[in-house]
PDB file of C-alpha atoms in Angstrom:
ATOM      1  CA  UNK A   4      -8.647  88.760-170.939  1.00 68.00           C
ATOM      2  CA  UNK A   5     -10.894  85.818-169.970  1.00 76.00           C
ATOM      3  CA  UNK A   6      -9.207  84.500-166.823  1.00 93.00           C
ATOM      4  CA  UNK A   7     -10.017  81.010-166.276  1.00 96.00           C
ATOM      5  CA  UNK A   8     -12.464  79.581-168.833  1.00 96.00           C
ATOM      6  CA  UNK A   9     -13.681  75.850-168.727  1.00 97.00           C
ATOM      7  CA  UNK A  10     -15.504  73.576-171.686  1.00 97.00           C
ATOM      8  CA  UNK A  11     -17.704  71.846-171.825  1.00 97.00           C
ATOM      9  CA  UNK A  12     -20.097  73.777-169.387  1.00 97.00           C
ATOM     10  CA  UNK A  13     -22.661  70.774-169.196  1.00 97.00           C
ATOM     11  CA  UNK A  14     -22.200  66.994-169.969  1.00 97.00           C
ATOM     12  CA  UNK A  15     -24.228  64.039-169.782  1.00 98.00           C
ATOM     13  CA  UNK A  16     -22.098  60.447-170.002  1.00 97.00           C
ATOM     14  CA  UNK A  17     -23.057  56.490-169.722  1.00 98.00           C
ATOM     15  CA  UNK A  18     -21.394  54.537-167.142  1.00 98.00           C
ATOM     16  CA  UNK A  19     -17.992  53.445-168.969  1.00 97.00           C
ATOM     17  CA  UNK A  20     -18.058  56.305-170.979  1.00 98.00           C
ATOM     18  CA  UNK A  21     -14.966  58.784-171.528  1.00 97.00           C
ATOM     19  CA  UNK A  22     -13.942  62.624-171.703  1.00 97.00           C
ATOM     20  CA  UNK A  23     -11.727  65.287-171.163  1.00 98.00           C
ATOM     21  CA  UNK A  24     -12.496  68.493-169.446  1.00 98.00           C
ATOM     22  CA  UNK A  25     -10.869  71.353-170.581  1.00 98.00           C
ATOM     23  CA  UNK A  26      -9.118  74.117-168.787  1.00 98.00           C
ATOM     24  CA  UNK A  27      -7.710  77.171-169.626  1.00 97.00           C
ATOM     25  CA  UNK A  28      -6.059  80.651-168.301  1.00 96.00           C
ATOM     26  CA  UNK A  29      -4.764  83.490-169.866  1.00 94.00           C
ATOM     27  CA  UNK A  30      -3.242  85.382-166.813  1.00 93.00           C
ATOM     28  CA  UNK A  31       0.557  83.661-167.333  1.00 92.00           C
ATOM     29  CA  UNK A  32       0.120  81.841-163.928  1.00 93.00           C
ATOM     30  CA  UNK A  33       2.232  78.385-163.194  1.00 94.00           C
ATOM     31  CA  UNK A  34      -0.128  77.005-160.620  1.00 95.00           C
ATOM     32  CA  UNK A  35      -3.536  75.247-161.604  1.00 97.00           C
ATOM     33  CA  UNK A  36      -6.085  72.946-159.590  1.00 97.00           C
ATOM     34  CA  UNK A  37      -9.002  70.516-160.450  1.00 98.00           C
ATOM     35  CA  UNK A  38     -11.316  70.545-157.860  1.00 98.00           C
ATOM     36  CA  UNK A  39     -14.779  68.772-157.397  1.00 98.00           C
ATOM     37  CA  UNK A  40     -17.973  69.974-155.562  1.00 97.00           C
ATOM     38  CA  UNK A  41     -20.709  67.626-154.478  1.00 95.00           C
ATOM     39  CA  UNK A  42     -23.631  68.205-152.322  1.00 89.00           C
ATOM     40  CA  UNK A  43     -22.883  68.482-148.624  1.00 84.00           C
ATOM     41  CA  UNK A  44     -18.808  67.717-149.524  1.00 85.00           C
ATOM     42  CA  UNK A  45     -17.635  71.319-150.299  1.00 87.00           C
ATOM     43  CA  UNK A  46     -14.953  71.496-152.785  1.00 96.00           C
ATOM     44  CA  UNK A  47     -12.437  68.686-152.686  1.00 97.00           C
ATOM     45  CA  UNK A  48      -8.992  68.990-154.885  1.00 97.00           C
ATOM     46  CA  UNK A  49      -8.242  65.812-157.478  1.00 98.00           C
ATOM     47  CA  UNK A  50      -5.082  67.379-159.356  1.00 98.00           C
ATOM     48  CA  UNK A  51      -2.644  70.074-158.824  1.00 97.00           C
ATOM     49  CA  UNK A  52      -0.088  71.220-160.804  1.00 97.00           C
ATOM     50  CA  UNK A  53       2.286  73.522-160.077  1.00 95.00           C
ATOM     51  CA  UNK A  54       4.247  74.534-163.650  1.00 94.00           C
ATOM     52  CA  UNK A  55       3.860  72.901-167.127  1.00 94.00           C
ATOM     53  CA  UNK A  56       4.818  69.265-167.439  1.00 92.00           C
ATOM     54  CA  UNK A  57       3.995  69.163-163.654  1.00 95.00           C
ATOM     55  CA  UNK A  58       1.111  67.363-161.910  1.00 96.00           C
ATOM     56  CA  UNK A  59       0.404  65.886-158.045  1.00 96.00           C
ATOM     57  CA  UNK A  60      -2.363  63.923-157.011  1.00 97.00           C
ATOM     58  CA  UNK A  61      -4.854  65.652-154.531  1.00 96.00           C
ATOM     59  CA  UNK A  62      -7.566  64.442-152.024  1.00 95.00           C
ATOM     60  CA  UNK A  63      -9.484  62.529-154.590  1.00 97.00           C
ATOM     61  CA  UNK A  64      -7.592  61.376-157.873  1.00 97.00           C
ATOM     62  CA  UNK A  65      -8.934  57.853-158.437  1.00 97.00           C
ATOM     63  CA  UNK A  66     -10.858  57.797-161.176  1.00 97.00           C
ATOM     64  CA  UNK A  67      -9.027  60.665-163.017  1.00 98.00           C
ATOM     65  CA  UNK A  68      -5.737  61.713-165.266  1.00 97.00           C
ATOM     66  CA  UNK A  69      -4.762  65.201-165.824  1.00 98.00           C
ATOM     67  CA  UNK A  70      -2.728  66.407-168.490  1.00 97.00           C
ATOM     68  CA  UNK A  71      -0.622  69.880-167.999  1.00 97.00           C
ATOM     69  CA  UNK A  72       1.088  70.235-171.923  1.00 87.00           C
ATOM     70  CA  UNK A  73       1.648  73.765-171.439  1.00 95.00           C
ATOM     71  CA  UNK A  74       1.343  77.004-169.177  1.00 95.00           C
ATOM     72  CA  UNK A  75      -2.007  77.813-170.166  1.00 96.00           C
ATOM     73  CA  UNK A  76      -4.049  74.373-170.607  1.00 97.00           C
ATOM     74  CA  UNK A  77      -4.993  71.880-167.903  1.00 98.00           C
ATOM     75  CA  UNK A  78      -7.027  68.944-168.608  1.00 98.00           C
ATOM     76  CA  UNK A  79      -8.708  66.330-166.516  1.00 98.00           C
ATOM     77  CA  UNK A  80      -9.517  63.106-168.663  1.00 98.00           C
ATOM     78  CA  UNK A  81     -12.198  60.214-167.036  1.00 97.00           C
ATOM     79  CA  UNK A  82     -11.355  57.311-168.731  1.00 94.00           C
ATOM     80  CA  UNK A  83     -14.179  55.348-167.669  1.00 97.00           C
ATOM     81  CA  UNK A  84     -17.174  57.604-165.741  1.00 97.00           C
ATOM     82  CA  UNK A  85     -18.715  55.927-163.012  1.00 98.00           C
ATOM     83  CA  UNK A  86     -22.024  56.878-161.549  1.00 97.00           C
ATOM     84  CA  UNK A  87     -19.918  58.653-158.262  1.00 97.00           C
ATOM     85  CA  UNK A  88     -18.211  60.803-160.818  1.00 98.00           C
ATOM     86  CA  UNK A  89     -21.631  63.067-161.400  1.00 98.00           C
ATOM     87  CA  UNK A  90     -20.334  66.614-159.912  1.00 98.00           C
ATOM     88  CA  UNK A  91     -19.430  69.772-160.939  1.00 98.00           C
ATOM     89  CA  UNK A  92     -15.600  70.288-161.608  1.00 98.00           C
ATOM     90  CA  UNK A  93     -14.152  73.494-160.990  1.00 98.00           C
ATOM     91  CA  UNK A  94     -10.338  74.755-162.744  1.00 98.00           C
ATOM     92  CA  UNK A  95      -8.801  77.290-160.884  1.00 97.00           C
ATOM     93  CA  UNK A  96      -5.438  79.316-160.786  1.00 96.00           C
ATOM     94  CA  UNK A  97      -4.018  81.611-157.829  1.00 93.00           C
ATOM     95  CA  UNK A  98      -2.538  84.781-158.661  1.00 88.00           C
ATOM     96  CA  UNK A  99       1.082  85.287-158.625  1.00 81.00           C
ATOM     97  CA  UNK A 100       2.297  87.285-155.744  1.00 79.00           C
ATOM     98  CA  UNK A 101      -1.432  87.918-155.095  1.00 81.00           C
ATOM     99  CA  UNK A 102      -2.812  84.210-153.759  1.00 85.00           C
ATOM    100  CA  UNK A 103      -6.073  85.065-155.058  1.00 91.00           C
ATOM    101  CA  UNK A 104      -7.618  81.971-156.343  1.00 93.00           C
ATOM    102  CA  UNK A 105      -9.514  82.573-159.904  1.00 95.00           C
ATOM    103  CA  UNK A 106     -12.063  79.838-160.487  1.00 96.00           C
ATOM    104  CA  UNK A 107     -13.779  78.821-164.065  1.00 97.00           C
ATOM    105  CA  UNK A 108     -17.232  78.460-164.520  1.00 96.00           C
ATOM    106  CA  UNK A 109     -17.439  74.955-163.802  1.00 97.00           C
ATOM    107  CA  UNK A 110     -18.398  71.692-165.965  1.00 98.00           C
ATOM    108  CA  UNK A 111     -21.740  69.992-164.694  1.00 97.00           C
ATOM    109  CA  UNK A 112     -21.266  66.417-165.328  1.00 98.00           C
ATOM    110  CA  UNK A 113     -24.301  63.590-164.998  1.00 98.00           C
ATOM    111  CA  UNK A 114     -23.046  60.030-165.126  1.00 98.00           C
ATOM    112  CA  UNK A 115     -25.938  57.425-165.988  1.00 97.00           C
TER     113      UNK A 115
ATOM    114  CA  UNK B  22      -6.225  66.931-141.537  1.00 91.00           C
ATOM    115  CA  UNK B  23      -7.135  70.346-142.074  1.00 95.00           C
ATOM    116  CA  UNK B  24     -11.248  70.786-141.460  1.00 96.00           C
ATOM    117  CA  UNK B  25     -13.188  73.782-142.037  1.00 97.00           C
ATOM    118  CA  UNK B  26     -16.635  74.586-140.632  1.00 98.00           C
ATOM    119  CA  UNK B  27     -18.771  76.765-141.526  1.00 97.00           C
ATOM    120  CA  UNK B  28     -22.110  78.367-139.133  1.00 94.00           C
ATOM    121  CA  UNK B  29     -24.924  78.804-139.829  1.00 93.00           C
ATOM    122  CA  UNK B  30     -25.030  76.636-142.923  1.00 95.00           C
ATOM    123  CA  UNK B  31     -28.010  78.790-143.832  1.00 96.00           C
ATOM    124  CA  UNK B  32     -29.137  82.238-143.053  1.00 96.00           C
ATOM    125  CA  UNK B  33     -32.180  84.462-144.004  1.00 97.00           C
ATOM    126  CA  UNK B  34     -32.319  87.751-143.207  1.00 96.00           C
ATOM    127  CA  UNK B  35     -34.578  91.149-144.331  1.00 97.00           C
ATOM    128  CA  UNK B  36     -33.039  93.830-146.442  1.00 98.00           C
ATOM    129  CA  UNK B  37     -30.787  96.227-144.885  1.00 97.00           C
ATOM    130  CA  UNK B  38     -29.958  93.989-141.435  1.00 97.00           C
ATOM    131  CA  UNK B  39     -25.863  93.816-140.665  1.00 97.00           C
ATOM    132  CA  UNK B  40     -25.118  90.078-140.817  1.00 96.00           C
ATOM    133  CA  UNK B  41     -21.876  88.082-139.525  1.00 97.00           C
ATOM    134  CA  UNK B  42     -20.920  84.740-141.132  1.00 97.00           C
ATOM    135  CA  UNK B  43     -18.638  82.520-139.143  1.00 98.00           C
ATOM    136  CA  UNK B  44     -15.839  80.242-140.249  1.00 98.00           C
ATOM    137  CA  UNK B  45     -13.641  77.675-137.914  1.00 98.00           C
ATOM    138  CA  UNK B  46     -10.603  75.714-138.948  1.00 98.00           C
ATOM    139  CA  UNK B  47      -8.834  73.371-136.890  1.00 97.00           C
ATOM    140  CA  UNK B  48      -5.278  73.874-137.903  1.00 95.00           C
ATOM    141  CA  UNK B  49      -3.724  77.071-137.054  1.00 94.00           C
ATOM    142  CA  UNK B  50      -0.961  76.592-139.711  1.00 94.00           C
ATOM    143  CA  UNK B  51      -2.607  78.323-142.270  1.00 94.00           C
ATOM    144  CA  UNK B  52      -0.708  80.762-144.749  1.00 93.00           C
ATOM    145  CA  UNK B  53      -3.904  82.610-145.873  1.00 94.00           C
ATOM    146  CA  UNK B  54      -7.548  82.517-145.461  1.00 96.00           C
ATOM    147  CA  UNK B  55     -10.087  83.305-148.454  1.00 97.00           C
ATOM    148  CA  UNK B  56     -13.858  84.300-148.301  1.00 98.00           C
ATOM    149  CA  UNK B  57     -15.392  83.226-151.839  1.00 98.00           C
ATOM    150  CA  UNK B  58     -19.148  83.996-153.395  1.00 98.00           C
ATOM    151  CA  UNK B  59     -20.677  81.479-155.119  1.00 97.00           C
ATOM    152  CA  UNK B  60     -23.719  82.204-157.338  1.00 96.00           C
ATOM    153  CA  UNK B  61     -25.885  79.331-158.336  1.00 93.00           C
ATOM    154  CA  UNK B  62     -24.840  77.479-161.412  1.00 90.00           C
ATOM    155  CA  UNK B  63     -21.659  79.810-161.290  1.00 92.00           C
ATOM    156  CA  UNK B  64     -18.118  79.298-160.120  1.00 94.00           C
ATOM    157  CA  UNK B  65     -16.392  81.083-157.386  1.00 96.00           C
ATOM    158  CA  UNK B  66     -15.253  84.898-156.839  1.00 96.00           C
ATOM    159  CA  UNK B  67     -12.870  86.009-154.508  1.00 96.00           C
ATOM    160  CA  UNK B  68     -14.098  88.539-151.668  1.00 97.00           C
ATOM    161  CA  UNK B  69     -11.451  88.929-149.912  1.00 97.00           C
ATOM    162  CA  UNK B  70      -8.006  87.199-148.737  1.00 96.00           C
ATOM    163  CA  UNK B  71      -6.617  87.902-145.344  1.00 96.00           C
ATOM    164  CA  UNK B  72      -2.779  87.048-144.866  1.00 94.00           C
ATOM    165  CA  UNK B  73      -1.924  84.464-141.722  1.00 93.00           C
ATOM    166  CA  UNK B  74      -0.046  87.677-140.570  1.00 93.00           C
ATOM    167  CA  UNK B  75      -3.038  90.579-141.149  1.00 95.00           C
ATOM    168  CA  UNK B  76      -5.824  90.528-138.620  1.00 96.00           C
ATOM    169  CA  UNK B  77      -8.728  91.833-140.973  1.00 96.00           C
ATOM    170  CA  UNK B  78      -9.441  93.283-144.911  1.00 97.00           C
ATOM    171  CA  UNK B  79     -12.350  95.219-145.818  1.00 97.00           C
ATOM    172  CA  UNK B  80     -13.836  95.681-148.958  1.00 96.00           C
ATOM    173  CA  UNK B  81     -16.701  97.691-149.513  1.00 97.00           C
ATOM    174  CA  UNK B  82     -19.718  96.616-147.528  1.00 98.00           C
ATOM    175  CA  UNK B  83     -17.366  93.639-146.180  1.00 98.00           C
ATOM    176  CA  UNK B  84     -15.091  93.205-143.705  1.00 98.00           C
ATOM    177  CA  UNK B  85     -13.401  89.934-142.877  1.00 98.00           C
ATOM    178  CA  UNK B  86     -11.704  89.306-139.378  1.00 98.00           C
ATOM    179  CA  UNK B  87      -8.893  86.309-138.684  1.00 98.00           C
ATOM    180  CA  UNK B  88      -7.758  85.230-135.013  1.00 97.00           C
ATOM    181  CA  UNK B  89      -5.532  82.633-136.410  1.00 95.00           C
ATOM    182  CA  UNK B  90      -4.734  81.771-132.979  1.00 93.00           C
ATOM    183  CA  UNK B  91      -8.495  80.396-132.253  1.00 95.00           C
ATOM    184  CA  UNK B  92      -8.897  79.184-135.556  1.00 97.00           C
ATOM    185  CA  UNK B  93     -11.777  81.757-136.542  1.00 98.00           C
ATOM    186  CA  UNK B  94     -12.560  84.160-139.281  1.00 98.00           C
ATOM    187  CA  UNK B  95     -15.622  86.044-139.442  1.00 98.00           C
ATOM    188  CA  UNK B  96     -17.061  87.855-142.288  1.00 98.00           C
ATOM    189  CA  UNK B  97     -19.597  90.901-141.711  1.00 98.00           C
ATOM    190  CA  UNK B  98     -21.805  92.217-144.501  1.00 98.00           C
ATOM    191  CA  UNK B  99     -23.025  95.378-143.805  1.00 98.00           C
ATOM    192  CA  UNK B 100     -26.294  96.990-144.655  1.00 98.00           C
ATOM    193  CA  UNK B 101     -27.354  93.800-146.613  1.00 97.00           C
ATOM    194  CA  UNK B 102     -29.123  93.719-150.049  1.00 97.00           C
ATOM    195  CA  UNK B 103     -30.947  91.171-151.628  1.00 97.00           C
ATOM    196  CA  UNK B 104     -27.919  91.364-154.580  1.00 97.00           C
ATOM    197  CA  UNK B 105     -25.937  89.937-151.774  1.00 98.00           C
ATOM    198  CA  UNK B 106     -27.751  86.335-151.725  1.00 98.00           C
ATOM    199  CA  UNK B 107     -25.687  83.918-152.563  1.00 98.00           C
ATOM    200  CA  UNK B 108     -23.733  81.113-150.880  1.00 97.00           C
ATOM    201  CA  UNK B 109     -20.274  82.420-149.174  1.00 98.00           C
ATOM    202  CA  UNK B 110     -17.281  79.475-148.993  1.00 98.00           C
ATOM    203  CA  UNK B 111     -14.359  80.143-146.505  1.00 98.00           C
ATOM    204  CA  UNK B 112     -11.444  78.368-147.615  1.00 97.00           C
ATOM    205  CA  UNK B 113      -7.797  77.914-146.155  1.00 96.00           C
ATOM    206  CA  UNK B 114      -4.471  77.000-147.252  1.00 94.00           C
ATOM    207  CA  UNK B 115      -1.566  76.131-145.933  1.00 90.00           C
ATOM    208  CA  UNK B 116       1.011  77.201-148.549  1.00 88.00           C
ATOM    209  CA  UNK B 117       1.508  80.494-150.332  1.00 86.00           C
ATOM    210  CA  UNK B 118      -1.417  80.030-153.533  1.00 85.00           C
ATOM    211  CA  UNK B 119      -2.296  76.467-152.302  1.00 86.00           C
ATOM    212  CA  UNK B 120       0.539  74.383-152.921  1.00 88.00           C
ATOM    213  CA  UNK B 121       0.286  71.154-153.407  1.00 88.00           C
ATOM    214  CA  UNK B 122      -2.538  70.728-151.003  1.00 91.00           C
ATOM    215  CA  UNK B 123      -4.653  73.643-152.418  1.00 93.00           C
ATOM    216  CA  UNK B 124      -7.399  75.206-150.825  1.00 95.00           C
ATOM    217  CA  UNK B 125      -9.867  73.493-147.828  1.00 96.00           C
ATOM    218  CA  UNK B 126     -13.241  74.842-148.060  1.00 97.00           C
ATOM    219  CA  UNK B 127     -15.905  74.827-145.854  1.00 97.00           C
ATOM    220  CA  UNK B 128     -19.203  73.598-146.902  1.00 97.00           C
ATOM    221  CA  UNK B 129     -21.040  77.373-147.118  1.00 97.00           C
ATOM    222  CA  UNK B 130     -23.330  79.348-145.677  1.00 97.00           C
ATOM    223  CA  UNK B 131     -26.259  79.830-147.896  1.00 97.00           C
ATOM    224  CA  UNK B 132     -27.570  83.366-148.115  1.00 98.00           C
ATOM    225  CA  UNK B 133     -31.188  84.885-148.686  1.00 98.00           C
ATOM    226  CA  UNK B 134     -31.563  88.364-148.171  1.00 98.00           C
ATOM    227  CA  UNK B 135     -35.477  89.374-148.720  1.00 97.00           C
ATOM    228  CA  UNK B 136     -36.447  92.472-149.972  1.00 94.00           C
TER     229      UNK B 136
END
């Protein structure tokens, strides 16, 4: 039982490049989230998925797209990366009936 | 819009001391309040979750209290150890599990326990 896993752990992109951040959970949870963490800003919600095939925008969705193709995986895509998207990205999933949030280890992204 | 504030932003104390971290939130319509620990370069680990109907939760040397009406929570750490050094984050949600709004986080308290 790995909990929530994220790949890659680190990534450096040039402005305008695209990439997909992967997140998977093996706890059979329905909901999944993407957050970004910036110094002095705390964690902010990018996108939310209540279940397979459904997604909703969070506080800071501009410049991102998401995909929830199955219950396990929730991916975050940057179509044209910008320096303002330099951040640490976390995926999380709350326990069913417990509400405890389980977080992945994060992806540290730098956009030059 | 919900806002969560944590005081102090940083704290350094000698090993063995008892300490209190503070969290306040502006909207009392919360479902849960959670305290997390974040080690450098790592993800977040949930320490304690207090439902809005509860007043406190305890786990080992940690005790978290919640005063929903006044919008305040405290995390009490007893007999602090160097291994407790980390950033502690407070977060609230409006719906069970977070819902479409997710969790609203404070900026954290960076804690250093001196050996």
